[in-house]
């Protein structure tokens, strides 16, 4: 992409909104029907890890269910030689019966079973701190963006962030992965990354629209679309470089090598990075343009541009090379034969 072809991103905002609406509705439906699978760190419970090769998930499930403990039992394979059993909150007698059953079934001693018991009160405290961290993060971002840019840019950025979180959480519900503290870390990381990409685009938008009302050469949407096209390749390259190592963690580390502790963090990062890049290009700038185009000054500007026979949105984009800022090279004209 050399800047000689423009993409009418702002003008096609309804198309991008429709795509996002589909994913948002799927996410809401998944959260309402299936919900999130909270790990024992949030809801409390017991975890038993048996370290022995050749153990199957079905054998572990049958063994634990035979003890008659209440609640749902979650069995996970960790690598080739570990199986983790997660249950709800149990009494000391019920916990001992699970340990004894696993030890007898797989021929290991009770001391070799890694047992972790998390109380419900501790889980509620972790949940409260995670929500507090998320709210504090969003509040700080709004203040910073409103001070550094303008309030409407801050609003557009927050809309993009909520869009990213909702879709990522919805995909988590569809896949059925457990929500762990690593997942929360992944969510906070993608929020920062999404805002980073959005701020880069908004900085270019602010540069292109600095004196747009005085010049009267193009509408706000024209200038915003120009900014998006100028930063398009930078956003794509940055996201691709970030997705490659995260994809390696997810598909190689968690998938091929069986490092189950990595999948919670890597899945949140992988989905969030991809969705964050999409929102910083196709959601935040069009939403900002919609807000600004409703201002009286921008309405008057659009009328002046139209009266002067202004070109459609993004007509000026093709004349700017994103890497150099220069227009496309013109081929020398051939002189006709005499």
Tab-separated table of C-alpha atoms in Angstrom:
chain	number	residue	atom	x	y	z
A	1	UNK	CA	0.000	0.000	0.000
A	2	UNK	CA	1.753	3.146	-1.251
A	3	UNK	CA	-0.952	5.701	-0.570
A	4	UNK	CA	-2.183	5.868	-4.145
A	5	UNK	CA	-5.458	4.089	-3.314
A	6	UNK	CA	-7.885	5.406	-0.722
A	7	UNK	CA	-10.298	3.453	1.442
A	8	UNK	CA	-13.563	5.174	2.277
A	9	UNK	CA	-13.620	3.980	5.871
A	10	UNK	CA	-15.558	6.898	7.338
A	11	UNK	CA	-18.121	6.901	4.540
A	12	UNK	CA	-18.843	3.181	5.013
A	13	UNK	CA	-19.385	3.509	8.747
A	14	UNK	CA	-22.782	1.767	8.624
A	15	UNK	CA	-21.108	-1.336	7.227
A	16	UNK	CA	-18.588	-1.471	10.090
A	17	UNK	CA	-21.307	-0.767	12.649
A	18	UNK	CA	-23.347	-3.669	11.270
A	19	UNK	CA	-20.419	-6.077	11.527
A	20	UNK	CA	-19.729	-5.014	15.107
A	21	UNK	CA	-23.428	-5.224	15.977
A	22	UNK	CA	-23.512	-8.870	14.868
A	23	UNK	CA	-20.562	-9.795	17.090
A	24	UNK	CA	-21.919	-7.761	20.006
A	25	UNK	CA	-25.313	-9.498	19.769
A	26	UNK	CA	-23.594	-12.898	19.647
A	27	UNK	CA	-21.553	-11.949	22.716
A	28	UNK	CA	-24.605	-10.768	24.645
A	29	UNK	CA	-26.490	-13.935	23.724
A	30	UNK	CA	-23.561	-16.122	24.819
A	31	UNK	CA	-23.267	-14.284	28.122
A	32	UNK	CA	-27.023	-14.515	28.743
A	33	UNK	CA	-27.422	-18.172	27.770
A	34	UNK	CA	-24.133	-19.802	28.686
A	35	UNK	CA	-22.410	-17.233	30.861
A	36	UNK	CA	-18.779	-17.143	31.893
A	37	UNK	CA	-17.026	-20.093	33.469
A	38	UNK	CA	-15.457	-18.450	36.490
A	39	UNK	CA	-12.381	-20.130	37.919
A	40	UNK	CA	-12.118	-21.095	41.542
A	41	UNK	CA	-10.132	-17.909	42.171
A	42	UNK	CA	-13.374	-15.952	41.732
A	43	UNK	CA	-16.125	-18.249	42.963
A	44	UNK	CA	-14.160	-20.344	45.464
A	45	UNK	CA	-13.627	-24.080	45.366
A	46	UNK	CA	-11.004	-26.807	45.450
A	47	UNK	CA	-8.361	-27.831	42.937
A	48	UNK	CA	-6.574	-31.195	42.801
A	49	UNK	CA	-3.660	-31.749	40.424
A	50	UNK	CA	-2.483	-35.323	39.843
A	51	UNK	CA	0.986	-35.662	38.329
A	52	UNK	CA	1.130	-38.955	36.470
A	53	UNK	CA	1.338	-39.819	32.784
A	54	UNK	CA	-1.358	-41.847	31.074
A	55	UNK	CA	-4.279	-40.341	32.977
A	56	UNK	CA	-7.388	-39.607	30.913
A	57	UNK	CA	-9.973	-36.931	31.590
A	58	UNK	CA	-12.781	-39.491	31.533
A	59	UNK	CA	-11.146	-41.634	34.224
A	60	UNK	CA	-10.617	-38.644	36.488
A	61	UNK	CA	-14.198	-37.468	36.005
A	62	UNK	CA	-15.652	-40.904	36.769
A	63	UNK	CA	-13.513	-41.238	39.881
A	64	UNK	CA	-14.486	-37.844	41.296
A	65	UNK	CA	-18.188	-38.191	40.499
A	66	UNK	CA	-18.235	-41.576	42.249
A	67	UNK	CA	-17.461	-39.803	45.550
A	68	UNK	CA	-20.867	-38.111	45.384
A	69	UNK	CA	-19.646	-34.529	45.918
A	70	UNK	CA	-22.133	-31.784	44.947
A	71	UNK	CA	-21.742	-29.216	42.179
A	72	UNK	CA	-20.032	-29.159	38.797
A	73	UNK	CA	-16.692	-30.900	38.307
A	74	UNK	CA	-14.215	-29.435	35.806
A	75	UNK	CA	-11.425	-31.697	34.535
A	76	UNK	CA	-8.498	-30.269	32.562
A	77	UNK	CA	-5.515	-31.972	30.973
A	78	UNK	CA	-2.267	-30.084	31.591
A	79	UNK	CA	0.460	-31.297	29.280
A	80	UNK	CA	0.957	-35.037	28.947
A	81	UNK	CA	1.414	-35.962	32.586
A	82	UNK	CA	-0.969	-33.821	34.663
A	83	UNK	CA	-4.704	-33.702	35.235
A	84	UNK	CA	-6.366	-30.920	37.221
A	85	UNK	CA	-9.718	-31.449	38.922
A	86	UNK	CA	-11.711	-28.405	40.020
A	87	UNK	CA	-14.780	-28.591	42.216
A	88	UNK	CA	-16.991	-26.234	44.160
A	89	UNK	CA	-16.580	-25.471	47.837
A	90	UNK	CA	-16.207	-28.717	49.819
A	91	UNK	CA	-16.101	-29.653	53.451
A	92	UNK	CA	-12.841	-31.113	54.836
A	93	UNK	CA	-14.392	-34.601	54.778
A	94	UNK	CA	-15.470	-34.256	51.137
A	95	UNK	CA	-12.043	-32.921	50.152
A	96	UNK	CA	-10.338	-35.893	51.828
A	97	UNK	CA	-12.617	-38.341	50.022
A	98	UNK	CA	-11.688	-36.798	46.651
A	99	UNK	CA	-7.974	-37.023	47.466
A	100	UNK	CA	-8.280	-40.638	48.590
A	101	UNK	CA	-10.276	-41.597	45.476
A	102	UNK	CA	-7.757	-40.004	43.099
A	103	UNK	CA	-4.806	-41.544	44.945
A	104	UNK	CA	-6.349	-45.028	44.882
A	105	UNK	CA	-7.401	-44.822	41.241
A	106	UNK	CA	-4.098	-43.638	39.802
A	107	UNK	CA	-1.695	-45.273	42.228
A	108	UNK	CA	-0.172	-42.177	43.778
A	109	UNK	CA	0.136	-41.025	47.359
A	110	UNK	CA	-2.120	-38.332	48.772
A	111	UNK	CA	0.957	-36.182	49.448
A	112	UNK	CA	1.764	-36.131	45.716
A	113	UNK	CA	-1.612	-34.590	44.863
A	114	UNK	CA	-1.344	-30.790	44.711
A	115	UNK	CA	-4.425	-29.546	46.575
A	116	UNK	CA	-5.516	-25.917	46.668
A	117	UNK	CA	-8.610	-24.716	48.515
A	118	UNK	CA	-9.970	-21.230	47.825
A	119	UNK	CA	-12.692	-19.809	50.051
A	120	UNK	CA	-15.709	-17.959	48.591
A	121	UNK	CA	-14.882	-14.767	50.503
A	122	UNK	CA	-11.422	-14.600	48.935
A	123	UNK	CA	-12.963	-15.123	45.494
A	124	UNK	CA	-15.417	-12.269	46.050
A	125	UNK	CA	-12.554	-10.022	47.117
A	126	UNK	CA	-10.611	-10.822	43.939
A	127	UNK	CA	-13.709	-10.139	41.819
A	128	UNK	CA	-14.250	-6.792	43.534
A	129	UNK	CA	-10.633	-5.770	42.992
A	130	UNK	CA	-10.779	-6.760	39.315
A	131	UNK	CA	-13.893	-4.645	38.749
A	132	UNK	CA	-12.365	-1.760	40.715
A	133	UNK	CA	-9.235	-1.923	38.563
A	134	UNK	CA	-11.298	-1.881	35.372
A	135	UNK	CA	-13.425	1.099	36.464
A	136	UNK	CA	-10.380	3.040	37.680
A	137	UNK	CA	-8.621	2.343	34.386
A	138	UNK	CA	-11.537	3.642	32.304
A	139	UNK	CA	-11.929	6.720	34.515
A	140	UNK	CA	-8.233	7.594	34.185
A	141	UNK	CA	-8.367	7.100	30.415
A	142	UNK	CA	-11.366	9.417	30.033
A	143	UNK	CA	-9.645	12.174	32.014
A	144	UNK	CA	-6.390	11.839	30.073
A	145	UNK	CA	-7.981	11.765	26.620
A	146	UNK	CA	-10.300	14.657	27.437
A	147	UNK	CA	-7.322	16.737	28.606
A	148	UNK	CA	-4.882	15.700	25.871
A	149	UNK	CA	-7.335	15.722	22.963
A	150	UNK	CA	-11.002	16.637	23.408
A	151	UNK	CA	-14.011	15.199	25.246
A	152	UNK	CA	-15.576	13.724	22.094
A	153	UNK	CA	-12.382	11.863	21.290
A	154	UNK	CA	-12.418	10.471	24.813
A	155	UNK	CA	-16.029	9.344	24.340
A	156	UNK	CA	-15.221	7.676	21.012
A	157	UNK	CA	-12.222	5.896	22.548
A	158	UNK	CA	-14.301	4.592	25.466
A	159	UNK	CA	-16.955	3.316	23.045
A	160	UNK	CA	-14.223	1.416	21.179
A	161	UNK	CA	-12.860	-0.007	24.450
A	162	UNK	CA	-16.292	-1.198	25.601
A	163	UNK	CA	-16.762	-2.719	22.143
A	164	UNK	CA	-13.474	-4.624	22.487
A	165	UNK	CA	-14.157	-5.889	26.006
A	166	UNK	CA	-17.705	-6.988	25.217
A	167	UNK	CA	-16.701	-8.979	22.142
A	168	UNK	CA	-13.679	-10.536	23.880
A	169	UNK	CA	-15.739	-11.558	26.919
A	170	UNK	CA	-18.457	-12.904	24.630
A	171	UNK	CA	-15.995	-15.068	22.710
A	172	UNK	CA	-14.686	-16.296	26.065
A	173	UNK	CA	-18.227	-17.355	26.942
A	174	UNK	CA	-18.667	-19.124	23.593
A	175	UNK	CA	-15.370	-21.010	23.885
A	176	UNK	CA	-16.015	-21.925	27.518
A	177	UNK	CA	-12.556	-21.155	28.912
A	178	UNK	CA	-12.293	-20.495	32.640
A	179	UNK	CA	-11.961	-16.884	33.710
A	180	UNK	CA	-8.865	-16.679	35.896
A	181	UNK	CA	-6.699	-13.814	37.207
A	182	UNK	CA	-4.582	-14.318	34.072
A	183	UNK	CA	-7.689	-13.581	32.026
A	184	UNK	CA	-8.219	-10.306	33.894
A	185	UNK	CA	-4.598	-9.368	33.213
A	186	UNK	CA	-5.194	-10.122	29.536
A	187	UNK	CA	-8.307	-7.926	29.484
A	188	UNK	CA	-6.472	-4.977	31.039
A	189	UNK	CA	-3.607	-5.450	28.590
A	190	UNK	CA	-5.850	-5.376	25.528
A	191	UNK	CA	-7.564	-2.249	26.843
A	192	UNK	CA	-4.227	-0.491	26.944
A	193	UNK	CA	-3.254	-1.768	23.515
A	194	UNK	CA	-6.579	-0.767	21.959
A	195	UNK	CA	-6.284	2.730	23.383
A	196	UNK	CA	-2.685	3.017	22.185
A	197	UNK	CA	-3.731	2.307	18.617
A	198	UNK	CA	-6.734	4.629	18.886
A	199	UNK	CA	-4.609	7.476	20.257
A	200	UNK	CA	-2.222	7.155	17.291
A	201	UNK	CA	-5.137	7.522	14.863
A	202	UNK	CA	-6.731	10.362	16.832
A	203	UNK	CA	-3.454	12.261	16.949
A	204	UNK	CA	-3.387	12.242	13.162
A	205	UNK	CA	-7.052	13.224	13.036
A	206	UNK	CA	-6.345	16.185	15.294
A	207	UNK	CA	-3.447	17.220	13.060
A	208	UNK	CA	-5.560	17.061	9.900
A	209	UNK	CA	-8.532	18.900	11.445
A	210	UNK	CA	-6.619	21.578	13.318
A	211	UNK	CA	-7.711	24.473	11.067
A	212	UNK	CA	-10.288	22.727	8.941
A	213	UNK	CA	-13.063	25.243	9.630
A	214	UNK	CA	-10.893	28.150	8.494
A	215	UNK	CA	-9.596	26.493	5.331
A	216	UNK	CA	-12.963	25.156	4.152
A	217	UNK	CA	-11.323	22.733	1.724
A	218	UNK	CA	-12.852	19.515	3.071
A	219	UNK	CA	-15.362	18.288	5.609
A	220	UNK	CA	-14.445	16.794	8.963
A	221	UNK	CA	-15.189	13.314	7.640
A	222	UNK	CA	-12.847	13.914	4.698
A	223	UNK	CA	-9.993	14.921	6.992
A	224	UNK	CA	-10.685	12.080	9.450
A	225	UNK	CA	-10.745	9.540	6.629
A	226	UNK	CA	-7.450	10.919	5.377
A	227	UNK	CA	-5.940	10.434	8.850
A	228	UNK	CA	-7.163	6.829	9.069
A	229	UNK	CA	-5.644	5.996	5.688
A	230	UNK	CA	-2.366	7.644	6.644
A	231	UNK	CA	-2.078	5.506	9.791
A	232	UNK	CA	-3.625	2.345	8.342
A	233	UNK	CA	-0.398	0.521	7.515
A	234	UNK	CA	1.236	1.482	10.794
A	235	UNK	CA	-1.718	0.032	12.718
A	236	UNK	CA	-1.758	-3.134	10.606
A	237	UNK	CA	1.982	-3.740	10.928
A	238	UNK	CA	2.029	-3.044	14.660
A	239	UNK	CA	-0.880	-5.396	15.249
A	240	UNK	CA	0.621	-8.138	13.114
A	241	UNK	CA	3.918	-8.002	15.009
A	242	UNK	CA	2.020	-8.196	18.306
A	243	UNK	CA	-0.238	-11.060	17.163
A	244	UNK	CA	2.624	-13.301	16.011
A	245	UNK	CA	4.162	-13.998	19.458
A	246	UNK	CA	0.754	-14.105	21.154
A	247	UNK	CA	-0.439	-16.575	18.519
A	248	UNK	CA	2.649	-18.680	19.184
A	249	UNK	CA	1.807	-18.780	22.894
A	250	UNK	CA	-1.790	-19.746	22.159
A	251	UNK	CA	-1.406	-22.296	19.357
A	252	UNK	CA	2.056	-23.671	20.094
A	253	UNK	CA	2.417	-23.249	23.842
A	254	UNK	CA	-1.147	-24.020	24.900
A	255	UNK	CA	-2.232	-26.090	21.912
A	256	UNK	CA	0.706	-28.253	20.856
A	257	UNK	CA	2.787	-28.285	24.037
A	258	UNK	CA	-0.199	-28.494	26.379
A	259	UNK	CA	0.745	-25.603	28.668
A	260	UNK	CA	-2.782	-25.110	29.968
A	261	UNK	CA	-1.840	-22.234	32.265
A	262	UNK	CA	-1.008	-20.097	29.214
A	263	UNK	CA	-4.264	-20.447	27.308
A	264	UNK	CA	-6.319	-18.120	29.523
A	265	UNK	CA	-3.937	-15.208	29.066
A	266	UNK	CA	-3.037	-15.906	25.435
A	267	UNK	CA	-6.640	-16.285	24.241
A	268	UNK	CA	-7.671	-12.974	25.818
A	269	UNK	CA	-4.650	-11.246	24.301
A	270	UNK	CA	-5.076	-12.761	20.843
A	271	UNK	CA	-8.766	-11.910	20.520
A	272	UNK	CA	-8.352	-8.523	22.167
A	273	UNK	CA	-5.452	-7.444	19.946
A	274	UNK	CA	-7.362	-8.348	16.788
A	275	UNK	CA	-10.604	-6.708	17.922
A	276	UNK	CA	-8.733	-3.666	19.272
A	277	UNK	CA	-7.071	-3.062	15.925
A	278	UNK	CA	-10.429	-3.322	14.183
A	279	UNK	CA	-12.099	-0.862	16.556
A	280	UNK	CA	-9.283	1.692	16.370
A	281	UNK	CA	-9.730	1.878	12.588
A	282	UNK	CA	-13.361	1.058	11.860
A	283	UNK	CA	-15.238	2.068	15.034
A	284	UNK	CA	-13.552	4.923	16.913
A	285	UNK	CA	-12.795	7.313	13.963
A	286	UNK	CA	-16.237	6.918	12.314
A	287	UNK	CA	-17.961	7.404	15.681
A	288	UNK	CA	-15.876	10.514	16.324
A	289	UNK	CA	-16.717	11.872	12.869
A	290	UNK	CA	-20.429	11.283	13.540
A	291	UNK	CA	-20.191	13.278	16.767
A	292	UNK	CA	-18.248	16.158	15.220
A	293	UNK	CA	-20.359	16.403	12.073
A	294	UNK	CA	-23.377	17.294	14.254
A	295	UNK	CA	-21.709	20.475	15.510
A	296	UNK	CA	-23.026	23.721	13.977
A	297	UNK	CA	-19.561	24.727	12.788
A	298	UNK	CA	-19.027	21.390	11.029
A	299	UNK	CA	-22.513	21.534	9.484
A	300	UNK	CA	-21.730	24.991	8.096
A	301	UNK	CA	-18.370	23.725	6.847
A	302	UNK	CA	-20.013	20.812	5.033
A	303	UNK	CA	-22.419	23.228	3.343
A	304	UNK	CA	-19.549	25.454	2.194
A	305	UNK	CA	-17.633	22.500	0.806
A	306	UNK	CA	-20.729	21.256	-0.997
A	307	UNK	CA	-21.420	24.708	-2.392
A	308	UNK	CA	-17.896	24.861	-3.757
A	309	UNK	CA	-18.400	21.530	-5.475
A	310	UNK	CA	-16.353	19.586	-2.937
A	311	UNK	CA	-15.309	16.040	-3.779
A	312	UNK	CA	-16.751	13.025	-1.968
A	313	UNK	CA	-15.346	11.759	1.301
A	314	UNK	CA	-11.718	10.604	1.104
A	315	UNK	CA	-11.163	12.132	-2.342
A	316	UNK	CA	-7.975	13.734	-1.054
A	317	UNK	CA	-6.626	10.545	0.475
A	318	UNK	CA	-5.080	9.192	-2.694
A	319	UNK	CA	-2.958	12.296	-3.052
A	320	UNK	CA	-0.991	11.716	0.158
A	321	UNK	CA	1.634	9.045	0.616
A	322	UNK	CA	1.544	7.881	4.254
A	323	UNK	CA	5.274	7.344	4.487
A	324	UNK	CA	6.491	10.624	2.956
A	325	UNK	CA	3.495	12.936	2.873
A	326	UNK	CA	4.062	13.595	-0.827
A	327	UNK	CA	1.611	13.073	-3.617
A	328	UNK	CA	1.859	10.252	-6.163
A	329	UNK	CA	4.538	10.532	-8.784
A	330	UNK	CA	3.349	11.681	-12.184
A	331	UNK	CA	4.778	9.967	-15.231
A	332	UNK	CA	6.359	12.327	-17.758
A	333	UNK	CA	4.142	13.062	-20.744
A	334	UNK	CA	5.283	11.767	-24.081
A	335	UNK	CA	5.604	14.216	-26.854
A	336	UNK	CA	3.705	13.377	-29.991
A	337	UNK	CA	5.490	12.735	-33.242
A	338	UNK	CA	5.865	15.623	-35.569
